[in-house]
């Protein structure tokens, strides 16, 4: 682990680290915000942020305005890159496949499988690293945006007990039936639709065990350019209603898909996670 940036921020410190990942087989970068209590050596819960298509570890830490709320709630915030990158790492033909578009799954298909192991990276390797290098308690929350909202929801649903809280901004909730998800899943997971369903929030909600239901908070802009084609929050609402899954969907008038939208409601997401993480 090598620190490559550090900036004082709201009594804590925003840092960027780089390390050689055993899961992706590449160097991975991540943002780590250390709140005041963590700088003083006290153990703090960790909130993981997963970004969307085209993002690196930089988008969230420079645009969301999260540091003041992380400081206020004394939460460590970890914002990893969205895929492996670099020479020798395959890439797609457009922004929605390959580098910058890992979709938080472990690829089983060539040429992706060697490096695109983002689910294992986020769920196993990253927490072990964070808990070894920083004053992190084992209490974890997870949230994200768009492809990262899909990541947060599916990883929390696929790994019961691993996270204590979950939320999302404009998540892809039904990747099996929208163009972004279908393109990525076909490439990374192949043609077997059963493998797709295991990474589809709407399907996972329908199959979720009543004992392991973390309340979901989702914010969605009603002027989001991807709302009708890629996001379809009404499908998640229907799935939650069908099985009685605790779900709050807030349609935010006039908001688009950008980090201006995220920054407008980030305080509420920190409050949601802080309540569960204690
Ligand atoms: N129209 C965009 C689609 C990608 C996009 O909107 N990415 C979102 C996540 S799905 C994002 O966070 N972009 C980076 C940013 O706004 O900082 C493009 O072609 O770059």
CSV table of C-alpha atoms and ligand atoms in Angstrom, one decimal:
chain,number,residue,atom,x,y,z
A,1,UNK,CA,0.0,0.0,0.0
A,2,UNK,CA,1.4,3.3,-1.1
A,3,UNK,CA,-0.1,6.7,-0.3
A,4,UNK,CA,-0.1,8.9,-3.4
A,5,UNK,CA,-2.2,11.9,-2.2
A,6,UNK,CA,-3.2,13.5,1.1
A,7,UNK,CA,-5.3,16.6,1.7
A,8,UNK,CA,-6.5,18.0,5.1
A,9,UNK,CA,-10.3,18.1,5.0
A,10,UNK,CA,-12.9,19.0,7.7
A,11,UNK,CA,-10.6,18.0,10.5
A,12,UNK,CA,-9.8,14.7,8.9
A,13,UNK,CA,-7.8,13.8,5.8
A,14,UNK,CA,-8.7,12.8,2.3
A,15,UNK,CA,-6.1,10.4,1.0
A,16,UNK,CA,-5.5,8.3,-2.2
A,17,UNK,CA,-3.7,5.0,-2.0
A,18,UNK,CA,-2.4,2.5,-4.6
A,19,UNK,CA,-1.7,-1.2,-4.1
A,20,UNK,CA,-1.0,-4.3,-6.0
A,21,UNK,CA,-4.3,-6.3,-6.0
A,22,UNK,CA,-4.1,-10.0,-5.9
A,23,UNK,CA,-7.7,-10.3,-7.1
A,24,UNK,CA,-7.4,-8.1,-10.2
A,25,UNK,CA,-3.7,-8.7,-10.8
A,26,UNK,CA,-3.2,-5.0,-11.4
A,27,UNK,CA,-2.4,-1.9,-9.3
A,28,UNK,CA,-5.6,-0.5,-7.9
A,29,UNK,CA,-6.2,3.1,-6.6
A,30,UNK,CA,-8.7,4.0,-4.0
A,31,UNK,CA,-9.8,7.1,-2.1
A,32,UNK,CA,-9.7,6.9,1.7
A,33,UNK,CA,-11.2,9.6,3.9
A,34,UNK,CA,-10.1,9.4,7.5
A,35,UNK,CA,-12.4,11.4,9.9
A,36,UNK,CA,-11.0,13.2,12.9
A,37,UNK,CA,-11.5,10.2,15.3
A,38,UNK,CA,-9.6,7.9,12.9
A,39,UNK,CA,-6.7,10.3,12.7
A,40,UNK,CA,-6.7,10.2,16.6
A,41,UNK,CA,-6.4,6.4,16.3
A,42,UNK,CA,-9.9,5.5,17.3
A,43,UNK,CA,-11.7,2.7,15.4
A,44,UNK,CA,-14.4,3.9,13.1
A,45,UNK,CA,-17.0,2.1,10.9
A,46,UNK,CA,-16.3,2.0,7.1
A,47,UNK,CA,-18.6,3.2,4.4
A,48,UNK,CA,-17.7,1.9,0.9
A,49,UNK,CA,-18.7,4.0,-2.1
A,50,UNK,CA,-19.0,2.4,-5.6
A,51,UNK,CA,-18.9,4.8,-8.6
A,52,UNK,CA,-20.6,4.5,-12.0
A,53,UNK,CA,-19.5,4.1,-15.6
A,54,UNK,CA,-16.4,6.0,-16.7
A,55,UNK,CA,-15.4,6.9,-13.1
A,56,UNK,CA,-12.1,6.4,-11.3
A,57,UNK,CA,-11.4,6.7,-7.6
A,58,UNK,CA,-11.4,10.5,-8.1
A,59,UNK,CA,-15.0,11.3,-9.1
A,60,UNK,CA,-16.6,10.8,-5.7
A,61,UNK,CA,-13.9,12.3,-3.6
A,62,UNK,CA,-13.7,15.5,-5.7
A,63,UNK,CA,-17.4,16.0,-6.6
A,64,UNK,CA,-19.8,14.6,-4.0
A,65,UNK,CA,-19.0,16.9,-1.1
A,66,UNK,CA,-18.9,13.9,1.2
A,67,UNK,CA,-16.0,14.8,3.5
A,68,UNK,CA,-17.9,17.1,5.8
A,69,UNK,CA,-20.5,14.4,6.5
A,70,UNK,CA,-17.9,11.6,6.9
A,71,UNK,CA,-16.2,13.9,9.4
A,72,UNK,CA,-19.5,14.7,11.3
A,73,UNK,CA,-20.4,11.1,11.6
A,74,UNK,CA,-16.8,9.8,12.1
A,75,UNK,CA,-17.0,7.3,9.2
A,76,UNK,CA,-14.1,6.2,7.2
A,77,UNK,CA,-15.1,6.4,3.5
A,78,UNK,CA,-13.4,4.1,0.9
A,79,UNK,CA,-13.9,4.9,-2.8
A,80,UNK,CA,-12.2,2.4,-5.1
A,81,UNK,CA,-11.7,2.5,-8.8
A,82,UNK,CA,-14.5,1.0,-11.0
A,83,UNK,CA,-12.3,-1.6,-12.8
A,84,UNK,CA,-8.8,-2.9,-13.3
A,85,UNK,CA,-6.8,-0.7,-15.7
A,86,UNK,CA,-3.5,-0.5,-17.5
A,87,UNK,CA,-1.4,-2.2,-20.2
A,88,UNK,CA,-2.4,-5.8,-20.7
A,89,UNK,CA,-5.9,-5.2,-19.3
A,90,UNK,CA,-8.6,-5.7,-22.0
A,91,UNK,CA,-10.9,-2.9,-22.8
A,92,UNK,CA,-14.3,-2.6,-24.6
A,93,UNK,CA,-15.3,-0.7,-27.7
A,94,UNK,CA,-17.1,2.1,-25.7
A,95,UNK,CA,-17.4,3.6,-22.2
A,96,UNK,CA,-19.8,1.0,-21.0
A,97,UNK,CA,-17.5,-2.1,-21.2
A,98,UNK,CA,-14.0,-2.9,-19.9
A,99,UNK,CA,-11.9,-0.3,-18.1
A,100,UNK,CA,-14.2,2.0,-16.1
A,101,UNK,CA,-17.0,-0.5,-16.4
A,102,UNK,CA,-16.3,-3.5,-14.1
A,103,UNK,CA,-19.9,-3.9,-13.0
A,104,UNK,CA,-18.8,-5.4,-9.7
A,105,UNK,CA,-18.9,-9.0,-10.9
A,106,UNK,CA,-16.3,-11.7,-11.2
A,107,UNK,CA,-16.0,-12.3,-14.9
A,108,UNK,CA,-16.1,-15.9,-16.0
A,109,UNK,CA,-15.5,-15.3,-19.8
A,110,UNK,CA,-12.4,-14.6,-21.9
A,111,UNK,CA,-10.7,-12.2,-22.2
A,112,UNK,CA,-12.1,-10.6,-19.0
A,113,UNK,CA,-11.8,-13.3,-16.4
A,114,UNK,CA,-8.1,-12.8,-15.6
A,115,UNK,CA,-8.4,-9.2,-14.3
A,116,UNK,CA,-12.1,-8.4,-14.0
A,117,UNK,CA,-12.7,-9.8,-10.5
A,118,UNK,CA,-14.3,-6.8,-9.0
A,119,UNK,CA,-16.8,-8.6,-6.7
A,120,UNK,CA,-14.0,-10.4,-4.9
A,121,UNK,CA,-12.0,-7.3,-4.9
A,122,UNK,CA,-14.7,-5.2,-3.2
A,123,UNK,CA,-16.1,-7.8,-0.9
A,124,UNK,CA,-13.0,-9.6,0.3
A,125,UNK,CA,-9.7,-8.1,-0.6
A,126,UNK,CA,-10.5,-4.4,0.0
A,127,UNK,CA,-12.1,-4.8,3.5
A,128,UNK,CA,-9.2,-7.0,4.7
A,129,UNK,CA,-6.7,-4.3,3.4
A,130,UNK,CA,-8.6,-1.4,5.0
A,131,UNK,CA,-9.0,-3.2,8.3
A,132,UNK,CA,-5.3,-4.0,8.3
A,133,UNK,CA,-4.0,-0.5,7.4
A,134,UNK,CA,-6.5,1.9,9.0
A,135,UNK,CA,-8.3,2.2,12.4
A,136,UNK,CA,-11.4,0.5,10.9
A,137,UNK,CA,-14.0,-1.3,13.0
A,138,UNK,CA,-15.7,-4.3,11.3
A,139,UNK,CA,-18.9,-2.3,10.9
A,140,UNK,CA,-19.4,-1.8,7.1
A,141,UNK,CA,-21.9,0.1,5.0
A,142,UNK,CA,-22.1,0.3,1.2
A,143,UNK,CA,-23.5,2.8,-1.3
A,144,UNK,CA,-23.0,3.9,-4.9
A,145,UNK,CA,-24.2,5.5,-8.0
A,146,UNK,CA,-25.7,4.0,-11.2
A,147,UNK,CA,-23.4,1.0,-12.1
A,148,UNK,CA,-22.1,1.5,-8.5
A,149,UNK,CA,-25.7,1.6,-7.2
A,150,UNK,CA,-26.1,-1.8,-8.8
A,151,UNK,CA,-22.8,-2.8,-7.2
A,152,UNK,CA,-23.9,-1.7,-3.7
A,153,UNK,CA,-27.3,-3.3,-3.8
A,154,UNK,CA,-26.2,-6.6,-5.4
A,155,UNK,CA,-23.1,-7.0,-3.1
A,156,UNK,CA,-25.2,-6.3,0.0
A,157,UNK,CA,-27.9,-8.7,-1.1
A,158,UNK,CA,-25.4,-11.4,-2.3
A,159,UNK,CA,-23.4,-11.3,0.9
A,160,UNK,CA,-25.8,-11.2,3.9
A,161,UNK,CA,-24.1,-10.1,7.1
A,162,UNK,CA,-21.1,-8.5,5.3
A,163,UNK,CA,-22.7,-5.0,5.4
A,164,UNK,CA,-24.9,-3.4,8.0
A,165,UNK,CA,-26.4,-0.7,5.7
A,166,UNK,CA,-27.0,0.0,2.0
A,167,UNK,CA,-28.2,2.8,-0.2
A,168,UNK,CA,-28.0,4.0,-3.8
A,169,UNK,CA,-28.3,7.0,-6.1
A,170,UNK,CA,-29.9,6.3,-9.5
A,171,UNK,CA,-29.0,2.6,-9.5
A,172,UNK,CA,-29.2,0.1,-12.3
A,173,UNK,CA,-31.7,-2.2,-10.7
A,174,UNK,CA,-32.5,-4.7,-13.5
A,175,UNK,CA,-29.3,-5.2,-15.4
A,176,UNK,CA,-30.6,-8.4,-17.0
A,177,UNK,CA,-33.1,-6.4,-19.1
A,178,UNK,CA,-31.5,-3.0,-19.8
A,179,UNK,CA,-28.8,-2.3,-22.5
A,180,UNK,CA,-25.9,-1.4,-20.1
A,181,UNK,CA,-26.4,-4.5,-18.0
A,182,UNK,CA,-27.1,-6.9,-20.9
A,183,UNK,CA,-23.9,-5.8,-22.8
A,184,UNK,CA,-21.7,-6.2,-19.6
A,185,UNK,CA,-23.2,-9.4,-18.4
A,186,UNK,CA,-23.0,-11.0,-21.9
A,187,UNK,CA,-19.3,-10.1,-22.0
A,188,UNK,CA,-18.4,-10.9,-18.4
A,189,UNK,CA,-20.8,-13.7,-17.5
A,190,UNK,CA,-21.6,-15.3,-20.9
A,191,UNK,CA,-25.0,-16.3,-22.3
A,192,UNK,CA,-26.3,-18.2,-19.2
A,193,UNK,CA,-29.2,-16.1,-18.0
A,194,UNK,CA,-29.2,-17.8,-14.6
A,195,UNK,CA,-25.7,-16.2,-14.0
A,196,UNK,CA,-27.2,-12.8,-14.9
A,197,UNK,CA,-30.1,-13.2,-12.5
A,198,UNK,CA,-27.7,-13.8,-9.6
A,199,UNK,CA,-26.4,-10.2,-10.1
A,200,UNK,CA,-29.8,-8.5,-10.7
A,201,UNK,CA,-31.2,-6.5,-7.8
A,202,UNK,CA,-34.8,-7.1,-8.8
A,203,UNK,CA,-34.3,-10.8,-8.9
A,204,UNK,CA,-32.3,-10.9,-5.7
A,205,UNK,CA,-35.0,-9.0,-3.8
A,206,UNK,CA,-37.6,-11.5,-4.9
A,207,UNK,CA,-35.4,-14.3,-3.5
A,208,UNK,CA,-34.2,-12.5,-0.3
A,209,UNK,CA,-34.6,-14.3,3.0
A,210,UNK,CA,-36.8,-12.3,5.4
A,211,UNK,CA,-34.2,-12.5,8.2
A,212,UNK,CA,-31.5,-10.6,6.3
A,213,UNK,CA,-33.3,-7.5,4.9
A,214,UNK,CA,-31.3,-4.3,5.2
A,215,UNK,CA,-33.6,-1.3,4.6
A,216,UNK,CA,-32.9,0.2,1.1
A,217,UNK,CA,-32.7,3.9,0.5
A,218,UNK,CA,-32.7,5.0,-3.1
A,219,UNK,CA,-32.7,8.5,-4.5
A,220,UNK,CA,-33.5,9.0,-8.2
A,221,UNK,CA,-33.7,12.2,-10.2
A,222,UNK,CA,-36.8,12.5,-12.3
A,223,UNK,CA,-34.9,14.4,-15.1
A,224,UNK,CA,-32.2,11.7,-15.3
A,225,UNK,CA,-31.4,11.0,-18.9
A,226,UNK,CA,-31.1,7.3,-18.2
A,227,UNK,CA,-34.2,6.9,-16.1
A,228,UNK,CA,-36.5,5.2,-18.6
A,229,UNK,CA,-33.9,3.2,-20.6
A,230,UNK,CA,-31.4,2.0,-18.1
A,231,UNK,CA,-32.6,2.6,-14.5
A,232,UNK,CA,-36.3,1.7,-14.2
A,233,UNK,CA,-36.7,2.2,-10.4
A,234,UNK,CA,-40.3,1.2,-10.7
A,235,UNK,CA,-39.2,-2.4,-11.2
A,236,UNK,CA,-37.4,-2.3,-7.8
A,237,UNK,CA,-40.4,-0.7,-6.1
A,238,UNK,CA,-42.7,-3.4,-7.4
A,239,UNK,CA,-40.3,-6.2,-6.4
A,240,UNK,CA,-40.0,-4.8,-2.9
A,241,UNK,CA,-43.8,-4.4,-2.5
A,242,UNK,CA,-44.3,-7.9,-3.7
A,243,UNK,CA,-42.2,-9.5,-0.9
A,244,UNK,CA,-42.6,-6.7,1.7
A,245,UNK,CA,-38.9,-5.6,1.5
A,246,UNK,CA,-38.3,-2.4,3.4
A,247,UNK,CA,-37.6,0.2,0.7
A,248,UNK,CA,-37.6,4.0,0.5
A,249,UNK,CA,-37.6,5.4,-3.1
A,250,UNK,CA,-37.3,9.2,-3.3
A,251,UNK,CA,-38.0,10.7,-6.8
A,252,UNK,CA,-36.2,14.0,-6.8
A,253,UNK,CA,-37.8,16.6,-9.1
A,254,UNK,CA,-35.6,18.3,-11.7
A,255,UNK,CA,-32.4,16.3,-10.9
A,256,UNK,CA,-30.3,14.6,-13.5
A,257,UNK,CA,-27.8,11.7,-13.4
A,258,UNK,CA,-24.8,13.9,-12.3
A,259,UNK,CA,-22.7,14.4,-9.2
A,260,UNK,CA,-24.8,17.7,-8.7
A,261,UNK,CA,-27.7,15.3,-7.9
A,262,UNK,CA,-25.5,13.2,-5.7
A,263,UNK,CA,-24.1,16.1,-3.7
A,264,UNK,CA,-27.7,17.4,-3.2
A,265,UNK,CA,-28.7,14.3,-1.2
A,266,UNK,CA,-25.4,12.9,0.1
A,267,UNK,CA,-26.1,14.2,3.7
A,268,UNK,CA,-29.3,12.1,3.9
A,269,UNK,CA,-27.3,9.0,2.8
A,270,UNK,CA,-24.7,9.6,5.5
A,271,UNK,CA,-27.5,9.9,8.1
A,272,UNK,CA,-29.0,6.6,6.9
A,273,UNK,CA,-25.7,4.8,7.2
A,274,UNK,CA,-24.6,6.4,10.4
A,275,UNK,CA,-27.8,5.3,12.1
A,276,UNK,CA,-27.0,1.6,11.3
A,277,UNK,CA,-23.3,1.8,11.8
A,278,UNK,CA,-23.5,3.4,15.2
B,1,LIG,N1,-22.8,10.1,-21.0
B,1,LIG,C1,-21.8,9.6,-20.1
B,1,LIG,C2,-22.3,8.3,-19.5
B,1,LIG,C3,-21.5,7.9,-18.4
B,1,LIG,C4,-22.0,8.5,-17.1
B,1,LIG,O1,-23.0,9.3,-17.0
B,1,LIG,N2,-21.3,8.2,-16.0
B,1,LIG,C5,-21.8,8.6,-14.7
B,1,LIG,C6,-22.0,7.3,-13.9
B,1,LIG,S1,-23.1,6.2,-14.8
B,1,LIG,C7,-20.7,9.4,-14.0
B,1,LIG,O2,-20.6,9.4,-12.8
B,1,LIG,N3,-19.8,10.1,-14.7
B,1,LIG,C8,-18.7,10.8,-14.2
B,1,LIG,C9,-19.0,12.1,-13.5
B,1,LIG,O3,-20.1,12.6,-13.7
B,1,LIG,O4,-18.1,12.6,-12.8
B,1,LIG,C10,-20.5,9.4,-20.9
B,1,LIG,O5,-20.6,9.0,-22.0
B,1,LIG,O6,-19.4,9.6,-20.3
